CSV table of C-alpha atoms in Angstrom, one decimal:
chain,number,residue,atom,x,y,z
J,1,ASN,CA,83.9,95.1,93.2
J,2,ALA,CA,84.6,97.1,96.2
J,3,ILE,CA,86.0,95.5,99.3
J,4,LYS,CA,83.2,94.6,101.6
J,5,HIS,CA,83.4,96.5,104.9
J,6,SER,CA,81.9,93.4,106.6
J,7,THR,CA,85.0,91.3,105.8
J,8,LEU,CA,86.6,90.5,109.1
J,9,LEU,CA,90.3,89.8,109.3
J,10,GLU,CA,91.0,86.9,111.7
J,11,PRO,CA,93.1,88.2,114.6
J,12,THR,CA,96.4,86.4,115.2
J,13,GLN,CA,95.8,83.5,117.5
J,14,LYS,CA,97.6,83.8,120.8
J,15,VAL,CA,100.3,81.2,121.1
J,16,LEU,CA,100.9,79.8,124.5
J,17,ILE,CA,104.4,80.5,125.8
J,18,SER,CA,106.2,77.6,127.2
J,19,LYS,CA,109.5,77.3,129.0
J,20,HIS,CA,110.3,74.5,126.7
J,21,ASP,CA,110.1,76.6,123.5
J,22,SER,CA,113.4,76.6,121.6
J,23,PRO,CA,114.9,80.0,120.8
J,24,PRO,CA,114.9,80.8,117.1
J,25,ARG,CA,118.0,79.8,115.2
J,26,SER,CA,119.8,82.9,114.0
J,27,ASN,CA,123.1,84.7,113.9
J,28,LEU,CA,121.8,87.7,115.8
J,29,PRO,CA,123.2,88.6,119.2
J,30,THR,CA,121.2,87.6,122.2
J,31,PHE,CA,120.7,89.8,125.2
J,32,SER,CA,119.9,88.9,128.8
J,33,TYR,CA,116.7,90.1,130.3
J,34,ARG,CA,118.6,92.0,132.9
J,35,ASP,CA,120.6,93.9,130.3
J,36,ILE,CA,117.5,95.1,128.5
J,37,ALA,CA,115.7,95.9,131.8
J,38,THR,CA,118.6,98.1,132.7
J,39,ALA,CA,118.6,99.7,129.2
J,40,THR,CA,114.9,100.7,129.5
J,41,ASN,CA,115.0,101.8,133.2
J,42,ASN,CA,113.2,98.5,134.2
J,43,PHE,CA,110.6,99.0,131.4
J,44,ARG,CA,109.3,102.1,133.1
J,45,ARG,CA,106.1,103.6,131.6
J,46,GLU,CA,107.9,106.8,130.8
J,47,SER,CA,110.1,104.8,128.4
J,48,ILE,CA,107.2,103.7,126.2
J,49,ILE,CA,107.3,105.2,122.7
J,50,GLY,CA,104.6,103.1,121.1
J,51,GLU,CA,102.4,100.0,121.2
J,52,GLY,CA,101.2,97.4,118.7
J,53,GLY,CA,99.8,93.9,118.3
J,54,PHE,CA,103.1,92.5,119.7
J,55,GLY,CA,103.1,94.7,122.8
J,56,PRO,CA,104.6,97.9,124.1
J,57,VAL,CA,107.8,99.5,122.5
J,58,PHE,CA,110.3,101.1,124.9
J,59,LYS,CA,113.2,103.4,124.2
J,60,GLY,CA,116.4,102.3,125.8
J,61,LYS,CA,120.2,102.7,125.8
J,62,LEU,CA,122.5,99.7,125.8
J,63,ASN,CA,125.7,99.7,127.8
J,64,THR,CA,127.5,100.6,124.5
J,65,ASN,CA,125.5,103.8,124.6
J,66,GLN,CA,123.6,102.8,121.5
J,67,VAL,CA,120.0,104.0,121.6
J,68,VAL,CA,117.5,101.3,120.7
J,69,ALA,CA,113.8,100.5,120.5
J,70,VAL,CA,112.7,97.4,122.5
J,71,LYS,CA,109.5,95.5,121.6
J,72,LYS,CA,108.3,93.5,124.7
J,73,LEU,CA,105.8,90.7,124.0
J,74,ASN,CA,102.5,91.2,125.7
J,75,HIS,CA,101.5,87.7,126.7
J,76,SER,CA,97.8,88.6,126.4
J,77,GLY,CA,98.2,90.4,123.2
J,78,LEU,CA,97.4,89.5,119.6
J,79,GLN,CA,100.8,88.1,118.7
J,80,GLY,CA,102.8,85.4,120.4
J,81,ASP,CA,105.8,83.1,120.1
J,82,LYS,CA,105.1,82.2,116.5
J,83,GLU,CA,105.2,85.8,115.4
J,84,PHE,CA,108.3,86.4,117.6
J,85,PHE,CA,110.2,83.5,116.0
J,86,VAL,CA,109.1,84.6,112.5
J,87,GLU,CA,110.4,88.1,113.0
J,88,VAL,CA,113.7,87.0,114.4
J,89,HIS,CA,114.1,84.5,111.6
J,90,MET,CA,113.1,86.9,108.8
J,91,LEU,CA,115.2,89.8,109.9
J,92,SER,CA,118.3,87.6,110.6
J,93,LEU,CA,118.2,86.7,106.9
J,94,MET,CA,117.7,90.1,105.4
J,95,ARG,CA,119.6,93.4,105.3
J,96,HIS,CA,118.5,96.4,103.3
J,97,PRO,CA,118.7,100.2,103.8
J,98,ASN,CA,114.8,100.3,103.8
J,99,LEU,CA,114.3,97.5,106.3
J,100,VAL,CA,114.5,98.3,110.0
J,101,ASN,CA,117.7,96.7,111.6
J,102,LEU,CA,117.1,94.1,114.2
J,103,ILE,CA,120.1,94.3,116.6
J,104,GLY,CA,119.3,91.3,118.7
J,105,TYR,CA,116.7,89.6,120.8
J,106,CYS,CA,116.0,88.0,124.2
J,107,SER,CA,114.1,84.7,124.7
J,108,GLU,CA,115.2,84.1,128.3
J,109,GLY,CA,112.6,82.0,130.1
J,110,GLU,CA,109.2,83.4,129.2
J,111,GLN,CA,110.5,86.7,128.2
J,112,ARG,CA,110.3,87.7,124.5
J,113,LEU,CA,112.1,90.9,123.5
J,114,LEU,CA,113.2,92.3,120.2
J,115,ILE,CA,115.9,95.0,120.1
J,116,TYR,CA,115.8,97.3,117.1
J,117,GLU,CA,117.7,100.3,115.9
J,118,PHE,CA,116.0,103.5,117.2
J,119,MET,CA,114.1,105.4,114.5
J,120,PRO,CA,114.1,109.0,115.8
J,121,LEU,CA,111.2,110.4,113.7
J,122,GLY,CA,108.7,107.7,114.7
J,123,SER,CA,106.1,106.2,112.3
J,124,LEU,CA,104.5,107.5,109.2
J,125,GLU,CA,101.1,107.1,110.8
J,126,TYR,CA,102.2,109.5,113.5
J,127,HIS,CA,103.2,112.2,111.0
J,128,LEU,CA,100.0,111.8,109.0
J,129,HIS,CA,97.3,111.3,111.6
J,130,ASP,CA,98.6,112.3,115.0
J,131,ILE,CA,100.2,115.6,114.1
J,132,THR,CA,100.2,118.2,116.9
J,133,PRO,CA,99.8,122.0,116.4
J,134,ASP,CA,103.5,122.6,116.8
J,135,MET,CA,104.4,120.0,114.2
J,136,LYS,CA,105.0,120.8,110.5
J,137,PRO,CA,102.8,118.7,108.2
J,138,LEU,CA,104.7,116.5,105.7
J,139,ASP,CA,105.2,118.4,102.5
J,140,TRP,CA,104.8,116.8,99.0
J,141,ASP,CA,108.5,116.2,98.4
J,142,THR,CA,108.9,114.5,101.7
J,143,ARG,CA,105.9,112.3,101.1
J,144,MET,CA,107.4,111.1,97.8
J,145,VAL,CA,110.7,110.4,99.4
J,146,ILE,CA,108.9,108.3,102.0
J,147,ALA,CA,106.8,106.5,99.3
J,148,SER,CA,110.0,105.8,97.3
J,149,GLY,CA,111.8,104.4,100.3
J,150,ALA,CA,109.0,102.1,101.4
J,151,ALA,CA,108.7,100.8,97.8
J,152,LYS,CA,112.4,100.0,97.7
J,153,GLY,CA,112.0,98.0,101.0
J,154,LEU,CA,109.1,96.0,99.7
J,155,GLU,CA,110.7,95.4,96.3
J,156,TYR,CA,113.7,94.0,98.1
J,157,LEU,CA,111.4,91.5,100.0
J,158,HIS,CA,109.7,90.5,96.7
J,159,ASN,CA,112.7,90.2,94.4
J,160,HIS,CA,116.1,90.2,96.2
J,161,ALA,CA,115.7,88.3,99.5
J,162,ASP,CA,117.1,84.8,99.5
J,163,ARG,CA,113.5,83.6,99.2
J,164,PRO,CA,110.7,85.9,98.1
J,165,VAL,CA,108.9,87.3,101.1
J,166,ILE,CA,105.3,88.5,101.2
J,167,TYR,CA,105.1,91.3,103.9
J,168,ARG,CA,101.4,90.9,104.6
J,169,ASP,CA,101.1,93.9,106.9
J,170,LEU,CA,102.1,97.0,105.0
J,171,LYS,CA,100.6,100.1,106.7
J,172,SER,CA,101.6,103.5,107.8
J,173,ALA,CA,102.1,102.4,111.4
J,174,ASN,CA,104.8,100.0,110.1
J,175,ILE,CA,106.7,102.6,108.1
J,176,LEU,CA,109.4,104.0,110.5
J,177,LEU,CA,111.3,107.2,109.7
J,178,GLY,CA,114.9,108.0,110.4
J,179,GLU,CA,116.9,111.2,109.8
J,180,GLY,CA,115.8,113.0,106.6
J,181,PHE,CA,112.6,110.9,106.7
J,182,HIS,CA,114.4,107.9,105.4
J,183,ALA,CA,111.7,105.2,105.4
J,184,LYS,CA,112.1,101.6,106.7
J,185,LEU,CA,109.7,98.7,106.9
J,186,SER,CA,109.2,97.3,110.3
J,187,ASP,CA,107.2,94.5,112.1
J,188,PHE,CA,107.7,91.3,110.2
J,189,GLY,CA,105.7,89.0,112.5
J,190,LEU,CA,103.0,88.3,109.8
J,191,ALA,CA,105.5,88.0,106.9
J,192,LYS,CA,105.4,84.8,104.8
J,193,PHE,CA,107.7,83.2,102.4
J,194,GLY,CA,106.3,83.4,98.9
J,195,PRO,CA,105.2,80.5,96.7
J,196,ILE,CA,107.9,78.4,95.2
J,197,ALA,CA,108.2,76.1,92.1
J,198,ASP,CA,104.9,76.0,90.2
J,199,ASN,CA,102.7,77.3,93.0
J,200,THR,CA,100.9,80.6,92.3
J,201,HIS,CA,100.0,81.5,95.9
J,202,VAL,CA,100.3,80.7,99.5
J,203,SER,CA,97.1,79.6,101.3
J,204,THR,CA,97.0,81.0,104.9
J,205,ARG,CA,94.7,82.4,107.5
J,206,VAL,CA,93.5,85.9,106.6
J,207,MET,CA,95.5,88.3,108.8
J,208,GLY,CA,96.5,91.9,108.5
J,209,THR,CA,94.8,95.3,109.0
J,210,HIS,CA,91.4,96.5,107.9
J,211,GLY,CA,91.6,98.9,104.9
J,212,TYR,CA,94.9,97.6,103.6
J,213,CYS,CA,94.0,94.0,102.9
J,214,ALA,CA,93.6,93.0,99.2
J,215,PRO,CA,90.0,91.8,98.5
J,216,GLU,CA,91.0,88.5,96.9
J,217,TYR,CA,93.1,87.6,100.0
J,218,ALA,CA,90.4,88.7,102.4
J,219,GLY,CA,87.9,86.6,100.5
J,220,THR,CA,89.9,83.4,99.8
J,221,GLY,CA,93.0,83.4,102.0
J,222,LYS,CA,95.1,83.0,98.9
J,223,LEU,CA,98.2,85.2,99.4
J,224,THR,CA,100.4,86.4,96.6
J,225,MET,CA,103.0,89.2,96.0
J,226,LYS,CA,100.1,91.1,94.4
J,227,SER,CA,98.4,91.2,97.8
J,228,ASP,CA,101.2,93.4,99.0
J,229,ILE,CA,100.8,95.6,95.8
J,230,TYR,CA,97.2,96.3,96.8
J,231,SER,CA,98.3,97.3,100.3
J,232,PHE,CA,101.0,99.6,98.8
J,233,GLY,CA,98.4,101.3,96.7
J,234,VAL,CA,96.3,102.0,99.8
J,235,LEU,CA,99.4,103.3,101.6
J,236,LEU,CA,100.2,105.6,98.6
J,237,LEU,CA,96.6,106.9,98.6
J,238,GLU,CA,96.9,107.5,102.4
J,239,LEU,CA,100.0,109.5,101.8
J,240,ILE,CA,98.5,111.8,99.2
J,241,THR,CA,95.1,112.3,100.9
J,242,GLY,CA,96.1,112.4,104.5
J,243,CYS,CA,93.2,110.1,105.3
J,244,ARG,CA,93.3,106.9,107.3
J,245,ALA,CA,93.0,103.6,105.4
J,246,MET,CA,89.9,102.8,107.6
J,247,ASP,CA,87.6,105.5,109.1
J,248,ASP,CA,84.4,104.5,110.7
J,249,SER,CA,83.2,108.1,110.7
J,250,HIS,CA,82.6,107.9,107.0
J,251,GLU,CA,79.2,106.9,105.7
J,252,HIS,CA,78.3,103.3,105.4
J,253,GLY,CA,80.1,101.6,102.6
J,254,LYS,CA,82.8,104.1,102.4
J,255,GLU,CA,84.7,103.4,105.6
J,256,MET,CA,87.6,102.1,103.7
J,257,LEU,CA,89.8,104.7,102.0
J,258,VAL,CA,89.7,103.0,98.6
J,259,ASP,CA,85.9,103.0,98.6
J,260,TRP,CA,85.7,106.6,99.8
J,261,ALA,CA,88.0,107.7,97.1
J,262,ARG,CA,86.4,105.8,94.2
J,263,PRO,CA,84.0,108.6,93.0
J,264,MET,CA,87.0,110.9,92.6
J,265,LEU,CA,89.1,108.2,91.0
J,266,LYS,CA,86.6,107.8,88.1
J,267,ASP,CA,87.5,111.1,86.5
J,268,ARG,CA,90.9,112.6,86.0
J,269,MET,CA,89.5,116.1,86.4
J,270,ASN,CA,88.6,115.2,90.0
J,271,TYR,CA,92.0,113.8,91.0
J,272,VAL,CA,93.3,117.0,92.7
J,273,GLN,CA,90.2,116.9,95.0
J,274,LEU,CA,92.0,113.9,96.7
J,275,ALA,CA,94.9,116.1,97.8
J,276,ASP,CA,95.5,116.4,101.5
J,277,PRO,CA,94.3,119.9,102.6
J,278,MET,CA,97.5,120.1,104.7
J,279,LEU,CA,99.5,120.3,101.5
J,280,ARG,CA,97.8,123.6,100.8
J,281,GLY,CA,98.0,123.1,97.1
J,282,LYS,CA,101.8,122.9,97.1
J,283,PHE,CA,102.5,120.0,94.8
J,284,PRO,CA,103.2,119.5,91.1
J,285,GLU,CA,99.9,118.7,89.6
J,286,SER,CA,101.1,116.6,86.7
J,287,VAL,CA,103.1,114.4,89.1
J,288,PHE,CA,100.1,114.2,91.5
J,289,ARG,CA,98.0,112.9,88.7
J,290,ARG,CA,100.6,110.3,87.9
J,291,VAL,CA,100.7,109.2,91.5
J,292,VAL,CA,96.9,108.8,91.5
J,293,GLU,CA,97.1,106.7,88.3
J,294,LEU,CA,99.7,104.5,90.0
J,295,VAL,CA,97.3,104.1,92.9
J,296,LEU,CA,94.7,103.0,90.5
J,297,MET,CA,97.0,100.4,89.0
J,298,CYS,CA,97.8,99.0,92.4
J,299,VAL,CA,94.3,98.7,93.8
J,300,GLN,CA,92.7,97.0,90.8
J,301,ASP,CA,90.4,94.1,91.7
J,302,ASP,CA,92.2,91.8,89.4
J,303,PRO,CA,95.6,91.0,91.1
J,304,HIS,CA,97.2,90.0,87.8
J,305,ALA,CA,96.6,93.5,86.4
J,306,ARG,CA,98.6,95.1,89.3
J,307,PRO,CA,102.1,96.2,88.5
J,308,HIS,CA,105.2,94.6,89.9
J,309,MET,CA,107.2,96.3,92.7
J,310,LYS,CA,110.2,96.9,90.5
J,311,ASP,CA,108.2,99.1,88.2
J,312,ILE,CA,106.6,100.9,91.1
J,313,VAL,CA,110.0,101.6,92.5
J,314,LEU,CA,111.2,103.0,89.2
J,315,ALA,CA,108.1,105.2,88.8
J,316,LEU,CA,108.3,106.6,92.4
J,317,SER,CA,112.0,107.2,92.0
J,318,TYR,CA,111.2,109.5,89.1
J,319,PHE,CA,108.3,111.2,91.0
J,320,ALA,CA,110.5,111.8,94.0
J,321,SER,CA,113.0,113.5,91.8
J,322,GLN,CA,110.4,116.0,90.5
J,323,LYS,CA,110.6,118.5,93.4
J,324,HIS,CA,107.8,121.0,94.0
J,325,ASP,CA,108.6,124.5,92.7
J,326,SER,CA,107.8,126.8,95.6
J,327,HIS,CA,107.6,129.7,93.2
J,328,ALA,CA,104.9,128.1,91.1
J,329,ALA,CA,101.3,129.0,91.4
J,330,GLN,CA,99.5,127.0,94.1
J,331,ILE,CA,96.9,124.5,92.8
J,332,GLY,CA,93.3,125.5,93.2
J,333,SER,CA,89.9,125.0,91.7
J,334,HIS,CA,90.8,127.4,88.9
J,335,GLY,CA,93.1,124.9,87.2
J,336,GLY,CA,96.5,124.2,88.6
J,337,GLU,CA,100.0,124.9,87.3
J,338,GLY,CA,99.4,125.9,83.7
J,339,THR,CA,99.4,122.3,82.4
J,340,ASN,CA,96.6,120.0,81.5
J,341,GLY,CA,98.4,117.1,83.2
J,342,SER,CA,97.9,114.9,80.2
J,343,SER,CA,101.5,113.9,79.8
J,344,VAL,CA,104.9,113.9,81.7
J,345,ASP,CA,108.2,114.5,80.0
J,346,PHE,CA,110.7,111.7,80.9
J,347,ASP,CA,113.7,113.6,79.5
J,348,GLY,CA,112.1,114.2,76.2
J,349,ALA,CA,110.0,111.0,76.1
J,350,GLN,CA,106.4,112.3,76.1
J,351,MET,CA,103.9,109.8,77.3
J,352,ASP,CA,100.2,110.2,76.8
J,353,VAL,CA,97.9,109.5,79.8
J,354,THR,CA,94.7,107.6,79.2
J,355,GLU,CA,92.0,107.8,81.8
J,356,ILE,CA,91.9,104.8,84.1
J,357,ARG,CA,88.4,104.2,85.3
J,358,ALA,CA,87.2,102.1,88.2
J,359,SER,CA,85.2,99.9,85.7
J,360,ASN,CA,88.4,98.9,83.9
J,361,LYS,CA,88.1,96.2,81.2
J,362,ASP,CA,90.8,93.7,80.5
J,363,GLN,CA,92.3,95.8,77.7
J,364,GLU,CA,92.5,98.8,80.1
J,365,ARG,CA,94.1,96.7,82.8
J,366,GLU,CA,96.7,95.5,80.3
J,367,ARG,CA,97.4,99.1,79.3
J,368,ALA,CA,97.9,100.2,82.9
J,369,VAL,CA,100.5,97.5,83.5
J,370,ALA,CA,102.2,98.3,80.2
J,371,GLU,CA,102.4,101.9,81.2
J,372,ALA,CA,104.0,101.0,84.5
J,373,LYS,CA,106.5,98.9,82.7
J,374,LYS,CA,107.2,101.7,80.3
J,375,TRP,CA,108.0,104.0,83.3
J,376,GLY,CA,110.4,101.4,84.4
J,377,GLU,CA,112.0,100.9,81.0
J,378,THR,CA,112.4,104.7,80.5
J,379,TRP,CA,114.0,105.0,83.9
J,380,ARG,CA,116.4,102.1,83.3
J,381,GLU,CA,117.4,103.6,79.9
J,382,LYS,CA,118.1,106.9,81.7
J,383,GLY,CA,120.3,105.1,84.2
J,384,LYS,CA,122.3,103.5,81.5
J,385,GLN,CA,122.9,106.9,79.8
J,386,ASN,CA,124.2,108.6,82.9
J,387,ALA,CA,125.1,106.3,85.8
J,388,ASP,CA,126.2,109.3,87.9
J,389,ASP,CA,122.9,111.2,87.5
J,390,ASP,CA,121.5,112.2,90.8
J,391,LEU,CA,118.1,110.9,89.8
J,392,ASP,CA,119.5,107.4,89.7
J,393,TYR,CA,117.5,105.8,92.5
J,394,LYS,CA,120.3,103.4,93.4
J,395,SER,CA,122.5,106.2,94.4
J,396,ARG,CA,120.0,108.0,96.6
J,397,TRP,CA,120.7,106.0,99.7
């Protein structure tokens, strides 16, 4: 079943800020309000580089000359002390090349400030949806590098943090880009620790962003790691189509990107119709089809049938290694790059592709997950054979 457009995500309740609130326990440096006001030219409007549910984001320079991004809590905004404390606590526990680095914070009096490393290229949302005439659109290779980096960050949260973390707010606005379009996850105010012991899920208020929210979470409030997998599938679809996850200009019932794309997702022959026109046909068709199939696995209605992040990382690491040949014929309606796209050669291991339809039955769902795992196993085997190979995703960062 498609996600109902009428499903409303409950906004974050505003938490009243009290002078008696205790600052979060963390090993992060604390800054005085005066220091950060100086760094941002007293929070002048000209220093604003973005705005979100937490409040405005300012560019600043510390007295060490380090350039930073400062999130300043808007007391009347959607997020409050609870989200502030969560973000400080989460990011004080975690360090990874694909997570934004929280340098420190300020909780002086009623002030709530988060000080991050500055990401010079801004957000993925900006590069996909707010592009100006003088900007170069993201090419295929760059999109795959971004997808691979975001996947690595999410896989770290799920599998390698001290406690499993469910991100809960994966979207293009929260993917920040550094030099070389190195992707980092940001904004952890909605993150939750995952279930422990014999528990299968975390029950919580439904929060997040329209278009990215998994249908089972939106309907029941039961949050699992697989809720993040659905959101990642939407993000991946957004990357390859250039369309927003939610677009009210679409006809009724197709405002969400997944619902809009479903007719083209039913037939492999229609996959290339999903391609962002800004790509101008410059992408490897066989890899494009594989990415679409990965999207299909991620956005299945049955959360148990969705792949694990570790297999998504391995698959995307391979896809990111398959660079577009600028000398190859551009893909058009006449039929692509001289391949039927029915298989991909993983260093000699030919793998047949079976059409994944929206009306998947249990057997097809199992096959989809098995195929994702096979990608992972193939990639692991390749890594064992040649640890120095430049396709090894661990060595790319």
